[in-house]
Amino acid sequence: MNKNLQSLQWMAPGGNLGAYMQGANSIAVLSVEEEKALAERLYYEDDVESARQLVLAHLRFVVHIARSYNGYGLPLADLIQEGNVGLMKAVRRFNPEKGVRLVSFAVHWIKAEIHEYVLRNWRIVKVATTKAQRKLFFNLRGAKKRLAWLTDDEAAAIAQDLGVEVKHVREMENRLSARDPGFDAGVDDDDEEAYQAPAQYLEDRSADPALLIEDADWKADSNSRLASAISGLDERSQDILQQRWLNEDKVTLHDLAAKYSVSAERIRQLEQGAMKKMRAVLEA
């Protein structure tokens, strides 16, 4: 299913952005009934055509969100493309049984992909390394009433509105106003001089033996707890989880329903029940 959704990336805006946006706006909006029918076919039957129609019908919404990030100096076409990736992820995870519209569920995934793209491409070092700093980064531009430096009262008001300290507002303002000079030498990667760039001598913190051991221990403990939780389930529940979540080639609810001679809804109930039991074991 993931490969099939990835094939939908032809909808990313190309050279003619205006034509793309016009085409996205020309696609009809789905009614509640149409959206629910498509979502159910995708959720229960892994119907790729339903996924395609759901994505197409919500492209205009991605364009609307992407436009709100124009102030970061990044190409609108790239912002839209990243937003489309988030939309496809949302469509893949959308559960029609929750009783909400896809657009309400997808907004988180669309913004998350655009946020990551903005932060990856914003060239000021460590512009946003914590949740509070990210919130401040994406809100400070809109909060500033003018291009000049903030007064003490304005900085205090923004800090109160965003739930951060005044010093963090000042620090982020300095970062957003700074220039980011080149750090590496302007030579080709295959040139021997490239290895003399300062970046080549930075410490690789990911190679810390203590951190590597700690990470390995954590993964081993997590895998052990997961195996213990699965072993406490009955054989049918283990098989359902294995084929729905752990195997590389995942099966549909209908495939398992045919295997066990029950309805797809019954398989869904068994799956949810098994997940709850595992969650209880893992949390304990």
Short mmCIF file of C-alpha atoms in Angstrom, two decimals:
data_model
loop_
_atom_site.label_atom_id
_atom_site.label_comp_id
_atom_site.label_asym_id
_atom_site.label_seq_id
_atom_site.Cartn_x
_atom_site.Cartn_y
_atom_site.Cartn_z
CA MET A 1 0.00 0.00 0.00
CA ASN A 2 2.83 2.41 0.79
CA LYS A 3 4.31 1.86 -2.67
CA ASN A 4 0.94 2.52 -4.25
CA LEU A 5 0.53 5.79 -2.35
CA GLN A 6 4.04 6.81 -3.33
CA SER A 7 3.05 6.42 -6.95
CA LEU A 8 0.64 9.32 -6.44
CA GLN A 9 3.55 11.77 -6.14
CA TRP A 10 3.14 12.64 -9.84
CA MET A 11 0.67 15.20 -8.47
CA ALA A 12 3.54 17.30 -7.11
CA PRO A 13 3.59 20.75 -8.78
CA GLY A 14 5.92 20.96 -11.74
CA GLY A 15 7.12 23.88 -13.84
CA ASN A 16 3.75 25.60 -14.21
CA LEU A 17 2.65 26.23 -10.65
CA GLY A 18 -0.33 28.34 -11.68
CA ALA A 19 -1.72 25.56 -13.86
CA TYR A 20 -1.23 23.07 -11.03
CA MET A 21 -3.14 25.19 -8.52
CA GLN A 22 -5.89 25.85 -11.04
CA GLY A 23 -6.17 22.11 -11.65
CA ALA A 24 -6.26 21.36 -7.92
CA ASN A 25 -9.05 23.90 -7.40
CA SER A 26 -11.05 22.46 -10.31
CA ILE A 27 -11.40 19.04 -8.63
CA ALA A 28 -14.80 18.69 -6.99
CA VAL A 29 -15.05 18.62 -3.22
CA LEU A 30 -16.35 15.31 -1.85
CA SER A 31 -19.59 15.16 0.07
CA VAL A 32 -19.68 13.53 3.49
CA GLU A 33 -21.22 10.38 2.03
CA GLU A 34 -18.74 10.17 -0.87
CA GLU A 35 -15.75 10.67 1.41
CA LYS A 36 -16.96 8.03 3.88
CA ALA A 37 -17.57 5.48 1.11
CA LEU A 38 -14.08 6.02 -0.36
CA ALA A 39 -12.42 5.95 3.06
CA GLU A 40 -14.15 2.68 3.97
CA ARG A 41 -13.08 1.02 0.72
CA LEU A 42 -9.51 2.12 1.39
CA TYR A 43 -9.54 1.14 5.07
CA TYR A 44 -11.18 -2.27 4.69
CA GLU A 45 -10.14 -3.28 1.17
CA ASP A 46 -6.88 -1.33 0.54
CA ASP A 47 -8.47 0.09 -2.60
CA VAL A 48 -5.80 2.27 -4.26
CA GLU A 49 -8.27 4.05 -6.53
CA SER A 50 -10.17 5.26 -3.47
CA ALA A 51 -6.89 6.58 -2.01
CA ARG A 52 -6.18 8.43 -5.26
CA GLN A 53 -9.60 10.09 -5.26
CA LEU A 54 -9.28 11.11 -1.61
CA VAL A 55 -5.87 12.69 -2.24
CA LEU A 56 -6.98 14.49 -5.40
CA ALA A 57 -10.03 15.95 -3.69
CA HIS A 58 -7.88 17.50 -0.96
CA LEU A 59 -5.05 18.98 -3.05
CA ARG A 60 -6.63 22.44 -2.87
CA PHE A 61 -6.48 22.24 0.91
CA VAL A 62 -2.71 21.54 0.79
CA VAL A 63 -2.21 24.57 -1.47
CA HIS A 64 -4.13 26.74 1.00
CA ILE A 65 -1.93 25.61 3.91
CA ALA A 66 1.32 25.85 1.94
CA ARG A 67 0.61 29.48 1.02
CA SER A 68 0.64 30.41 4.70
CA TYR A 69 4.36 29.46 4.81
CA ASN A 70 5.41 31.76 1.96
CA GLY A 71 7.22 34.11 4.38
CA TYR A 72 10.13 31.71 4.94
CA GLY A 73 11.73 32.32 1.55
CA LEU A 74 11.18 28.80 0.24
CA PRO A 75 9.61 27.89 -3.14
CA LEU A 76 5.84 27.51 -2.91
CA ALA A 77 6.02 24.49 -5.24
CA ASP A 78 8.31 22.71 -2.75
CA LEU A 79 6.04 23.59 0.17
CA ILE A 80 3.05 22.17 -1.72
CA GLN A 81 4.96 19.01 -2.58
CA GLU A 82 5.91 18.44 1.06
CA GLY A 83 2.31 19.10 2.09
CA ASN A 84 1.14 16.52 -0.44
CA VAL A 85 3.42 13.95 1.22
CA GLY A 86 1.72 14.72 4.53
CA LEU A 87 -1.69 14.40 2.88
CA MET A 88 -0.84 10.96 1.52
CA LYS A 89 0.35 9.84 4.95
CA ALA A 90 -2.91 11.08 6.46
CA VAL A 91 -4.99 9.25 3.87
CA ARG A 92 -3.08 6.04 4.60
CA ARG A 93 -3.79 6.35 8.35
CA PHE A 94 -7.34 7.71 8.19
CA ASN A 95 -9.93 5.64 10.04
CA PRO A 96 -13.48 6.37 8.83
CA GLU A 97 -14.90 4.84 12.00
CA LYS A 98 -13.69 7.81 14.08
CA GLY A 99 -16.51 10.02 12.76
CA VAL A 100 -14.37 13.00 11.64
CA ARG A 101 -13.75 14.47 8.19
CA LEU A 102 -10.46 13.67 6.48
CA VAL A 103 -9.56 17.36 6.24
CA SER A 104 -9.65 17.69 10.04
CA PHE A 105 -7.40 14.67 10.45
CA ALA A 106 -5.02 15.57 7.61
CA VAL A 107 -4.16 19.10 8.74
CA HIS A 108 -1.72 17.78 11.36
CA TRP A 109 0.14 15.58 8.88
CA ILE A 110 0.29 18.29 6.20
CA LYS A 111 1.66 20.92 8.58
CA ALA A 112 4.10 18.44 10.15
CA GLU A 113 5.72 17.69 6.78
CA ILE A 114 5.91 21.38 5.85
CA HIS A 115 7.35 22.25 9.27
CA GLU A 116 10.10 19.66 8.89
CA TYR A 117 10.89 20.93 5.39
CA VAL A 118 11.12 24.55 6.58
CA LEU A 119 13.38 23.63 9.49
CA ARG A 120 15.63 21.46 7.30
CA ASN A 121 16.13 24.28 4.83
CA TRP A 122 16.34 27.25 7.18
CA ARG A 123 20.08 27.85 7.32
CA ILE A 124 20.50 29.43 10.76
CA VAL A 125 22.24 26.93 13.03
CA LYS A 126 20.02 25.45 15.72
CA VAL A 127 17.12 27.73 14.84
CA ALA A 128 14.61 25.56 16.67
CA THR A 129 15.78 22.62 18.77
CA THR A 130 12.96 22.40 21.32
CA LYS A 131 9.18 22.30 21.09
CA ALA A 132 8.91 25.82 22.56
CA GLN A 133 11.47 27.18 20.09
CA ARG A 134 9.67 25.59 17.16
CA LYS A 135 6.42 27.18 18.29
CA LEU A 136 8.16 30.53 18.59
CA PHE A 137 9.88 30.14 15.21
CA PHE A 138 6.63 29.56 13.34
CA ASN A 139 4.68 32.27 15.20
CA LEU A 140 7.15 35.12 15.62
CA ARG A 141 6.86 36.39 12.05
CA GLY A 142 3.09 36.67 12.32
CA ALA A 143 3.27 38.19 15.78
CA LYS A 144 5.57 41.04 14.74
CA LYS A 145 3.56 44.07 13.65
CA ARG A 146 6.43 45.69 11.74
CA LEU A 147 9.90 44.95 10.40
CA ALA A 148 11.76 46.94 13.06
CA TRP A 149 13.14 45.40 16.26
CA LEU A 150 10.57 44.56 18.93
CA THR A 151 10.11 46.92 21.85
CA ASP A 152 10.24 45.55 25.39
CA ASP A 153 6.44 45.67 25.64
CA GLU A 154 5.99 43.89 22.30
CA ALA A 155 8.48 41.18 23.24
CA ALA A 156 6.74 40.68 26.59
CA ALA A 157 3.33 40.43 24.90
CA ILE A 158 4.57 37.86 22.38
CA ALA A 159 6.22 35.84 25.13
CA GLN A 160 2.97 35.76 27.10
CA ASP A 161 0.90 34.80 24.05
CA LEU A 162 3.24 31.95 23.06
CA GLY A 163 4.02 30.74 26.57
CA VAL A 164 7.78 31.29 26.41
CA GLU A 165 10.28 33.52 28.19
CA VAL A 166 11.11 37.02 26.92
CA LYS A 167 14.77 36.08 26.51
CA HIS A 168 13.74 33.31 24.10
CA VAL A 169 11.77 35.83 22.02
CA ARG A 170 14.83 38.09 21.82
CA GLU A 171 17.09 35.17 20.96
CA MET A 172 14.80 33.96 18.17
CA GLU A 173 14.46 37.50 16.82
CA ASN A 174 18.25 37.72 16.58
CA ARG A 175 18.40 34.38 14.77
CA LEU A 176 15.68 35.31 12.29
CA SER A 177 17.46 38.60 11.55
CA ALA A 178 20.93 37.08 11.20
CA ARG A 179 22.84 36.21 8.08
CA ASP A 180 24.13 32.67 7.64
CA PRO A 181 27.61 32.74 6.04
CA GLY A 182 29.02 29.75 4.21
CA PHE A 183 30.91 27.33 6.42
CA ASP A 184 32.40 24.87 3.98
CA ALA A 185 34.89 25.69 1.26
CA GLY A 186 33.36 26.14 -2.16
CA VAL A 187 35.00 23.15 -3.81
CA ASP A 188 33.73 19.98 -5.41
CA ASP A 189 33.22 16.95 -3.19
CA ASP A 190 35.76 14.95 -5.18
CA ASP A 191 38.40 17.64 -4.73
CA GLU A 192 41.04 16.81 -2.13
CA GLU A 193 40.77 20.33 -0.69
CA ALA A 194 37.19 19.59 0.35
CA TYR A 195 38.49 17.51 3.21
CA GLN A 196 40.09 20.60 4.71
CA ALA A 197 36.76 22.36 5.23
CA PRO A 198 36.01 23.09 8.92
CA ALA A 199 32.96 20.83 8.87
CA GLN A 200 35.26 17.86 8.42
CA TYR A 201 36.69 18.38 11.90
CA LEU A 202 33.43 18.65 13.87
CA GLU A 203 32.82 16.06 16.56
CA ASP A 204 30.46 13.23 15.57
CA ARG A 205 28.34 12.91 18.70
CA SER A 206 26.44 9.97 17.22
CA ALA A 207 29.61 7.89 17.61
CA ASP A 208 29.70 8.21 21.42
CA PRO A 209 30.16 4.59 22.67
CA ALA A 210 28.08 5.26 25.78
CA LEU A 211 25.17 6.56 23.72
CA LEU A 212 25.44 3.65 21.28
CA ILE A 213 25.33 1.12 24.12
CA GLU A 214 22.42 2.92 25.77
CA ASP A 215 20.51 2.96 22.49
CA ALA A 216 21.19 -0.74 21.90
CA ASP A 217 20.04 -1.61 25.44
CA TRP A 218 16.86 0.41 24.97
CA LYS A 219 16.07 -1.33 21.69
CA ALA A 220 16.76 -4.75 23.19
CA ASP A 221 14.50 -4.00 26.17
CA SER A 222 11.74 -2.70 23.90
CA ASN A 223 11.92 -5.76 21.67
CA SER A 224 11.86 -8.04 24.70
CA ARG A 225 8.80 -6.29 26.15
CA LEU A 226 7.04 -6.40 22.79
CA ALA A 227 7.72 -10.12 22.39
CA SER A 228 6.44 -10.74 25.91
CA ALA A 229 3.25 -8.79 25.21
CA ILE A 230 2.59 -10.69 21.98
CA SER A 231 3.20 -14.07 23.61
CA GLY A 232 0.38 -13.35 26.08
CA LEU A 233 -2.21 -13.23 23.28
CA ASP A 234 -4.14 -16.17 21.87
CA GLU A 235 -2.93 -17.69 18.61
CA ARG A 236 -5.58 -16.01 16.44
CA SER A 237 -4.83 -12.57 17.84
CA GLN A 238 -1.09 -13.16 17.37
CA ASP A 239 -1.68 -14.14 13.76
CA ILE A 240 -3.85 -11.07 13.11
CA LEU A 241 -1.25 -8.68 14.50
CA GLN A 242 1.56 -10.48 12.72
CA GLN A 243 -0.11 -10.25 9.33
CA ARG A 244 -1.60 -6.77 9.81
CA TRP A 245 1.37 -5.00 11.39
CA LEU A 246 4.60 -7.03 11.49
CA ASN A 247 4.87 -8.77 8.12
CA GLU A 248 6.38 -6.86 5.22
CA ASP A 249 3.46 -7.84 2.97
CA LYS A 250 0.46 -6.87 5.08
CA VAL A 251 -2.96 -8.39 4.47
CA THR A 252 -6.39 -6.75 4.53
CA LEU A 253 -9.18 -7.23 7.04
CA HIS A 254 -11.13 -9.08 4.37
CA ASP A 255 -8.29 -11.55 3.76
CA LEU A 256 -8.24 -12.46 7.45
CA ALA A 257 -12.03 -12.54 7.57
CA ALA A 258 -12.03 -15.17 4.82
CA LYS A 259 -9.29 -17.14 6.60
CA TYR A 260 -11.20 -17.32 9.91
CA SER A 261 -14.73 -17.39 8.40
CA VAL A 262 -15.85 -14.25 10.23
CA SER A 263 -16.72 -10.70 9.17
CA ALA A 264 -14.13 -8.00 8.51
CA GLU A 265 -15.64 -6.02 11.37
CA ARG A 266 -15.00 -8.95 13.73
CA ILE A 267 -11.35 -9.06 12.65
CA ARG A 268 -11.10 -5.31 13.32
CA GLN A 269 -12.54 -5.84 16.81
CA LEU A 270 -10.08 -8.64 17.54
CA GLU A 271 -7.23 -6.47 16.29
CA GLN A 272 -8.21 -3.55 18.53
CA GLY A 273 -8.67 -5.84 21.50
CA ALA A 274 -5.22 -7.36 21.01
CA MET A 275 -3.67 -3.90 20.72
CA LYS A 276 -5.28 -2.80 23.99
CA LYS A 277 -3.96 -5.88 25.80
CA MET A 278 -0.46 -5.29 24.46
CA ARG A 279 -0.56 -1.62 25.38
CA ALA A 280 -1.53 -2.51 28.94
CA VAL A 281 1.42 -4.91 29.21
CA LEU A 282 3.89 -2.42 27.74
CA GLU A 283 2.72 0.44 29.96
CA ALA A 284 2.96 -1.75 33.04
#
